[in-house]
Amino acid sequence: MNGAQQSPRCEIEMFDGAGRLRLMSRRWSVTRPRGRVVFLHGIVSHSGWYLASCDALAQNGFEVHFLDRRGSGGNPSRRGDVDDWRQWIDDVVCFLKTQPRDVPLILGGISWGGKLAAVLAAEHPDLIDGLALVCPGIYAAQFPSPAKYRLLGGLSRLGLGGLRVPIPLKDPALFTGVARWQSFIQKDSLTLRKVSVRFALEDRKLTQHAREVAPTIRTPTWLVLAGRDRIVDNPKTREMFDRMAASDKECTCYDEAAHTFEFEPDPRPYFRDLTNWASRISDRFAGD
């Protein structure tokens, strides 16, 4: 498997997404899990970027699933393309509905995946018990300009919706200041570098919807920010978080961190806090 070296605890699985499209996920199984965590990745990344954090959760008794988005990571069909943004939501709903509700289920959205996770929490609160938004891309400093979208819309009207355009996140230093991880991103054959015009336009619709519904989220939520993030607009993200309806919510900011905590010089504080927050959600439900 290309991408990060496979974790010894991890297994590759397939699941049926919307339209019964077969999609890849990674699974960390544990005996008698105390909770279940389902992660969604960013626009350029894939599940292979996040093995260490998933290992940390599994070592503390959590079953973990990390879904690769259609057209990304281990899903080669129509790479970087989608017909409608609702397919991204429906893929996750299809997966979540297959999961037993014997233990609390936490949905984690990382970067771009935070948009999907926020919409899922707003529209399907019955499917999850906790929401982790990790440097969510709902308000992004790297968002294309209105002029760029007018150009993309013109291309689409000309029947060029399948034309590939570069994702404006080329510099690995946007994700991490660590040289070996920058090299990993640069060389990773599964890193997504281009998307279709159609993808970009549907992504804009998803972003707008995520912003609209975020204040209606009532699921217990943990927002995680990086103080040196050059991809996410932290002030606007905090304002959105403050408007969320959840009564149980907390925010943690790692002041010296870049966008991808997995690639920090020492990611253990994040792993510890992630595990502690998931444990609190799990323990609260166990006590009910």
Short mmCIF file of C-alpha atoms in Angstrom, two decimals:
data_model
loop_
_atom_site.label_atom_id
_atom_site.label_comp_id
_atom_site.label_asym_id
_atom_site.label_seq_id
_atom_site.Cartn_x
_atom_site.Cartn_y
_atom_site.Cartn_z
CA MET A 1 0.00 0.00 0.00
CA ASN A 2 1.40 3.41 -0.92
CA GLY A 3 1.42 6.25 1.60
CA ALA A 4 2.54 5.94 5.22
CA GLN A 5 3.84 2.57 6.41
CA GLN A 6 0.97 0.38 7.52
CA SER A 7 0.34 0.13 11.26
CA PRO A 8 0.60 -3.44 12.64
CA ARG A 9 -2.75 -2.93 14.39
CA CYS A 10 -4.49 -1.75 11.23
CA GLU A 11 -6.48 -3.67 8.64
CA ILE A 12 -7.69 -2.51 5.23
CA GLU A 13 -11.43 -2.93 4.71
CA MET A 14 -13.99 -2.01 2.07
CA PHE A 15 -17.48 -0.64 2.61
CA ASP A 16 -20.44 0.31 0.41
CA GLY A 17 -20.84 4.05 -0.04
CA ALA A 18 -23.61 5.90 -1.85
CA GLY A 19 -24.75 4.02 -4.95
CA ARG A 20 -23.02 0.94 -3.51
CA LEU A 21 -19.64 2.29 -4.59
CA ARG A 22 -16.94 0.23 -2.87
CA LEU A 23 -14.73 2.48 -0.76
CA MET A 24 -11.65 1.84 1.37
CA SER A 25 -11.21 2.34 5.09
CA ARG A 26 -8.62 1.45 7.68
CA ARG A 27 -9.75 -0.27 10.87
CA TRP A 28 -8.06 -0.63 14.26
CA SER A 29 -9.86 -3.41 16.14
CA VAL A 30 -9.76 -3.91 19.91
CA THR A 31 -11.34 -6.46 22.20
CA ARG A 32 -14.42 -5.05 23.95
CA PRO A 33 -14.01 -1.43 22.79
CA ARG A 34 -14.96 1.38 25.14
CA GLY A 35 -15.91 3.55 22.16
CA ARG A 36 -15.78 3.78 18.39
CA VAL A 37 -14.06 6.65 16.53
CA VAL A 38 -14.62 7.34 12.82
CA PHE A 39 -12.27 9.81 11.11
CA LEU A 40 -12.60 11.83 7.88
CA HIS A 41 -9.46 13.23 6.24
CA GLY A 42 -8.50 16.48 4.52
CA ILE A 43 -8.64 17.48 0.87
CA VAL A 44 -5.11 16.35 -0.08
CA SER A 45 -4.49 13.73 2.61
CA HIS A 46 -5.77 10.20 3.20
CA SER A 47 -6.05 7.73 6.07
CA GLY A 48 -2.39 6.75 5.74
CA TRP A 49 -1.31 10.12 7.16
CA TYR A 50 -2.89 9.44 10.54
CA LEU A 51 -1.70 6.03 11.68
CA ALA A 52 -0.03 7.16 14.91
CA SER A 53 -3.06 8.96 16.36
CA CYS A 54 -5.30 6.01 15.49
CA ASP A 55 -2.79 3.67 17.16
CA ALA A 56 -2.88 5.84 20.28
CA LEU A 57 -6.66 5.60 20.46
CA ALA A 58 -6.59 1.84 19.87
CA GLN A 59 -4.01 1.38 22.62
CA ASN A 60 -6.48 3.06 24.96
CA GLY A 61 -9.39 0.80 24.08
CA PHE A 62 -11.05 2.54 21.13
CA GLU A 63 -12.02 0.86 17.90
CA VAL A 64 -11.00 3.24 15.11
CA HIS A 65 -12.12 3.55 11.50
CA PHE A 66 -10.54 5.98 9.04
CA LEU A 67 -12.47 6.39 5.80
CA ASP A 68 -10.81 7.30 2.51
CA ARG A 69 -13.02 9.74 0.58
CA ARG A 70 -14.26 8.60 -2.86
CA GLY A 71 -11.62 9.43 -5.46
CA SER A 72 -8.91 9.81 -2.80
CA GLY A 73 -6.37 7.69 -0.95
CA GLY A 74 -6.96 4.04 -1.67
CA ASN A 75 -9.95 4.74 -3.93
CA PRO A 76 -8.52 5.13 -7.46
CA SER A 77 -11.80 5.44 -9.37
CA ARG A 78 -12.46 8.99 -10.66
CA ARG A 79 -9.64 10.39 -8.61
CA GLY A 80 -10.34 13.93 -7.36
CA ASP A 81 -13.86 13.98 -8.77
CA VAL A 82 -17.46 13.89 -7.55
CA ASP A 83 -20.87 14.40 -9.17
CA ASP A 84 -22.59 16.09 -6.25
CA TRP A 85 -21.37 17.15 -2.79
CA ARG A 86 -24.18 15.17 -1.22
CA GLN A 87 -22.39 11.99 -2.29
CA TRP A 88 -19.63 12.79 0.21
CA ILE A 89 -22.20 13.07 2.99
CA ASP A 90 -24.10 9.98 1.87
CA ASP A 91 -20.92 7.87 1.79
CA VAL A 92 -20.30 8.61 5.47
CA VAL A 93 -23.96 8.07 6.39
CA CYS A 94 -23.85 4.67 4.67
CA PHE A 95 -20.85 3.71 6.77
CA LEU A 96 -22.18 5.05 10.07
CA LYS A 97 -25.45 3.18 9.65
CA THR A 98 -23.53 -0.12 9.52
CA GLN A 99 -21.94 0.47 12.91
CA PRO A 100 -23.44 -1.13 16.02
CA ARG A 101 -24.52 1.29 18.74
CA ASP A 102 -23.18 -0.83 21.58
CA VAL A 103 -20.67 1.87 22.52
CA PRO A 104 -20.50 5.65 21.96
CA LEU A 105 -19.52 6.70 18.42
CA ILE A 106 -17.33 9.75 17.89
CA LEU A 107 -16.94 11.39 14.49
CA GLY A 108 -13.66 13.19 13.82
CA GLY A 109 -13.27 15.61 10.93
CA ILE A 110 -9.71 16.68 10.11
CA SER A 111 -9.13 19.80 7.98
CA TRP A 112 -11.42 19.52 4.90
CA GLY A 113 -13.08 16.55 6.60
CA GLY A 114 -14.30 18.95 9.28
CA LYS A 115 -16.84 20.27 6.77
CA LEU A 116 -18.29 16.80 6.26
CA ALA A 117 -18.26 16.08 9.99
CA ALA A 118 -20.07 19.33 10.82
CA VAL A 119 -22.82 18.66 8.27
CA LEU A 120 -23.19 15.08 9.52
CA ALA A 121 -23.52 16.29 13.11
CA ALA A 122 -26.13 18.87 12.12
CA GLU A 123 -28.21 16.62 9.86
CA HIS A 124 -27.76 13.19 11.49
CA PRO A 125 -27.21 13.78 15.22
CA ASP A 126 -28.73 10.37 15.96
CA LEU A 127 -25.75 8.63 14.35
CA ILE A 128 -22.99 10.09 16.56
CA ASP A 129 -22.35 10.83 20.24
CA GLY A 130 -19.34 13.12 19.95
CA LEU A 131 -17.76 15.41 17.37
CA ALA A 132 -14.06 16.30 17.06
CA LEU A 133 -13.23 19.13 14.64
CA VAL A 134 -9.46 19.08 14.12
CA CYS A 135 -8.26 22.22 12.31
CA PRO A 136 -11.54 22.15 10.35
CA GLY A 137 -11.52 23.74 6.90
CA ILE A 138 -14.93 25.39 7.24
CA TYR A 139 -13.20 28.78 7.21
CA ALA A 140 -9.96 28.43 5.29
CA ALA A 141 -7.28 31.01 4.61
CA GLN A 142 -6.57 29.22 1.32
CA PHE A 143 -10.14 29.39 -0.05
CA PRO A 144 -10.32 30.32 -3.79
CA SER A 145 -11.38 33.86 -4.67
CA PRO A 146 -14.80 34.76 -6.17
CA ALA A 147 -13.04 35.46 -9.48
CA LYS A 148 -11.61 31.95 -9.47
CA TYR A 149 -15.06 30.49 -8.90
CA ARG A 150 -16.48 32.55 -11.77
CA LEU A 151 -13.79 31.05 -13.99
CA LEU A 152 -14.58 27.53 -12.75
CA GLY A 153 -18.29 28.11 -13.32
CA GLY A 154 -17.58 29.23 -16.88
CA LEU A 155 -15.55 26.09 -17.53
CA SER A 156 -18.36 23.96 -16.18
CA ARG A 157 -20.94 25.62 -18.44
CA LEU A 158 -18.66 24.85 -21.38
CA GLY A 159 -18.84 21.17 -20.51
CA LEU A 160 -15.37 21.08 -18.93
CA GLY A 161 -16.44 19.97 -15.46
CA GLY A 162 -14.02 17.05 -15.60
CA LEU A 163 -10.99 19.26 -16.28
CA ARG A 164 -8.39 18.91 -13.51
CA VAL A 165 -7.12 21.97 -11.65
CA PRO A 166 -4.37 22.07 -9.00
CA ILE A 167 -5.26 22.19 -5.31
CA PRO A 168 -3.71 25.42 -3.95
CA LEU A 169 -1.87 23.63 -1.13
CA LYS A 170 1.32 22.66 -2.96
CA ASP A 171 3.85 23.60 -0.29
CA PRO A 172 4.30 20.79 2.29
CA ALA A 173 5.43 23.47 4.77
CA LEU A 174 1.77 24.48 5.03
CA PHE A 175 1.16 21.20 6.84
CA THR A 176 4.30 20.78 8.94
CA GLY A 177 7.60 22.37 9.78
CA VAL A 178 9.33 19.00 10.12
CA ALA A 179 11.61 18.24 7.15
CA ARG A 180 11.09 14.47 7.09
CA TRP A 181 7.31 14.87 7.05
CA GLN A 182 7.55 17.53 4.35
CA SER A 183 9.50 14.99 2.31
CA PHE A 184 6.87 12.35 3.03
CA ILE A 185 4.08 14.59 1.73
CA GLN A 186 6.13 15.53 -1.34
CA LYS A 187 6.80 11.90 -2.23
CA ASP A 188 3.49 10.33 -1.19
CA SER A 189 1.84 8.96 -4.33
CA LEU A 190 -1.59 8.95 -2.65
CA THR A 191 -1.54 12.65 -1.79
CA LEU A 192 -4.21 14.34 -3.92
CA ARG A 193 -2.76 17.23 -5.93
CA LYS A 194 -5.51 17.99 -8.47
CA VAL A 195 -9.30 17.95 -8.46
CA SER A 196 -11.89 18.36 -11.18
CA VAL A 197 -13.63 21.66 -11.83
CA ARG A 198 -16.78 19.84 -10.77
CA PHE A 199 -15.18 18.86 -7.43
CA ALA A 200 -14.14 22.46 -6.75
CA LEU A 201 -17.65 23.79 -7.42
CA GLU A 202 -19.32 21.10 -5.31
CA ASP A 203 -16.81 21.76 -2.54
CA ARG A 204 -17.93 25.38 -2.47
CA LYS A 205 -21.53 24.25 -1.94
CA LEU A 206 -20.42 21.95 0.88
CA THR A 207 -18.48 24.79 2.52
CA GLN A 208 -21.44 27.16 2.38
CA HIS A 209 -23.75 24.52 3.82
CA ALA A 210 -21.32 23.65 6.62
CA ARG A 211 -21.17 27.31 7.63
CA GLU A 212 -24.96 27.58 7.63
CA VAL A 213 -25.65 24.50 9.73
CA ALA A 214 -22.72 24.70 12.16
CA PRO A 215 -24.64 26.87 14.68
CA THR A 216 -27.32 24.15 14.94
CA ILE A 217 -24.90 21.45 16.13
CA ARG A 218 -25.80 20.15 19.60
CA THR A 219 -23.48 17.13 19.73
CA PRO A 220 -20.72 17.32 22.37
CA THR A 221 -17.85 18.92 20.44
CA TRP A 222 -14.09 19.34 20.76
CA LEU A 223 -12.51 21.96 18.52
CA VAL A 224 -8.76 21.67 18.02
CA LEU A 225 -6.69 24.49 16.51
CA ALA A 226 -3.04 25.01 15.60
CA GLY A 227 -1.54 28.37 16.52
CA ARG A 228 0.71 28.43 13.44
CA ASP A 229 -1.92 27.17 10.99
CA ARG A 230 -1.64 28.83 7.58
CA ILE A 231 -4.51 26.85 6.07
CA VAL A 232 -7.36 27.47 8.53
CA ASP A 233 -8.70 30.88 9.53
CA ASN A 234 -8.60 30.39 13.30
CA PRO A 235 -10.47 33.57 14.37
CA LYS A 236 -13.44 32.85 12.10
CA THR A 237 -13.42 29.21 13.17
CA ARG A 238 -13.54 30.24 16.84
CA GLU A 239 -16.44 32.60 16.13
CA MET A 240 -18.32 29.74 14.46
CA PHE A 241 -17.56 27.47 17.41
CA ASP A 242 -18.86 30.05 19.87
CA ARG A 243 -22.15 30.15 17.94
CA MET A 244 -22.62 26.38 18.00
CA ALA A 245 -25.63 25.21 20.02
CA ALA A 246 -23.80 22.42 21.87
CA SER A 247 -23.77 22.96 25.63
CA ASP A 248 -20.88 20.51 26.02
CA LYS A 249 -18.04 21.96 23.97
CA GLU A 250 -14.40 22.80 24.48
CA CYS A 251 -11.56 24.20 22.43
CA THR A 252 -7.85 23.40 22.60
CA CYS A 253 -5.22 25.38 20.73
CA TYR A 254 -1.62 24.20 20.39
CA ASP A 255 0.08 27.55 19.98
CA GLU A 256 3.31 26.32 18.38
CA ALA A 257 1.78 23.70 16.08
CA ALA A 258 1.30 23.76 12.31
CA HIS A 259 -1.76 22.39 10.53
CA THR A 260 -1.20 18.62 10.81
CA PHE A 261 -0.65 17.50 14.41
CA GLU A 262 0.42 14.03 13.27
CA PHE A 263 3.51 15.62 11.73
CA GLU A 264 4.59 17.72 14.72
CA PRO A 265 8.05 17.17 16.27
CA ASP A 266 6.24 15.74 19.31
CA PRO A 267 2.59 14.88 18.60
CA ARG A 268 2.10 13.13 21.94
CA PRO A 269 0.32 16.03 23.69
CA TYR A 270 -2.33 15.99 20.96
CA PHE A 271 -2.61 12.19 21.11
CA ARG A 272 -3.02 12.39 24.90
CA ASP A 273 -5.66 15.11 24.73
CA LEU A 274 -7.53 13.32 21.93
CA THR A 275 -7.62 10.12 23.96
CA ASN A 276 -8.65 11.94 27.15
CA TRP A 277 -11.50 13.76 25.42
CA ALA A 278 -12.74 10.58 23.72
CA SER A 279 -12.52 8.80 27.08
CA ARG A 280 -14.61 11.49 28.74
CA ILE A 281 -17.31 11.11 26.08
CA SER A 282 -17.19 7.33 26.44
CA ASP A 283 -17.21 7.37 30.24
CA ARG A 284 -20.12 9.78 30.35
CA PHE A 285 -22.25 7.46 28.23
CA ALA A 286 -21.16 4.42 30.24
CA GLY A 287 -22.45 6.14 33.37
CA ASP A 288 -25.87 6.94 31.91
#
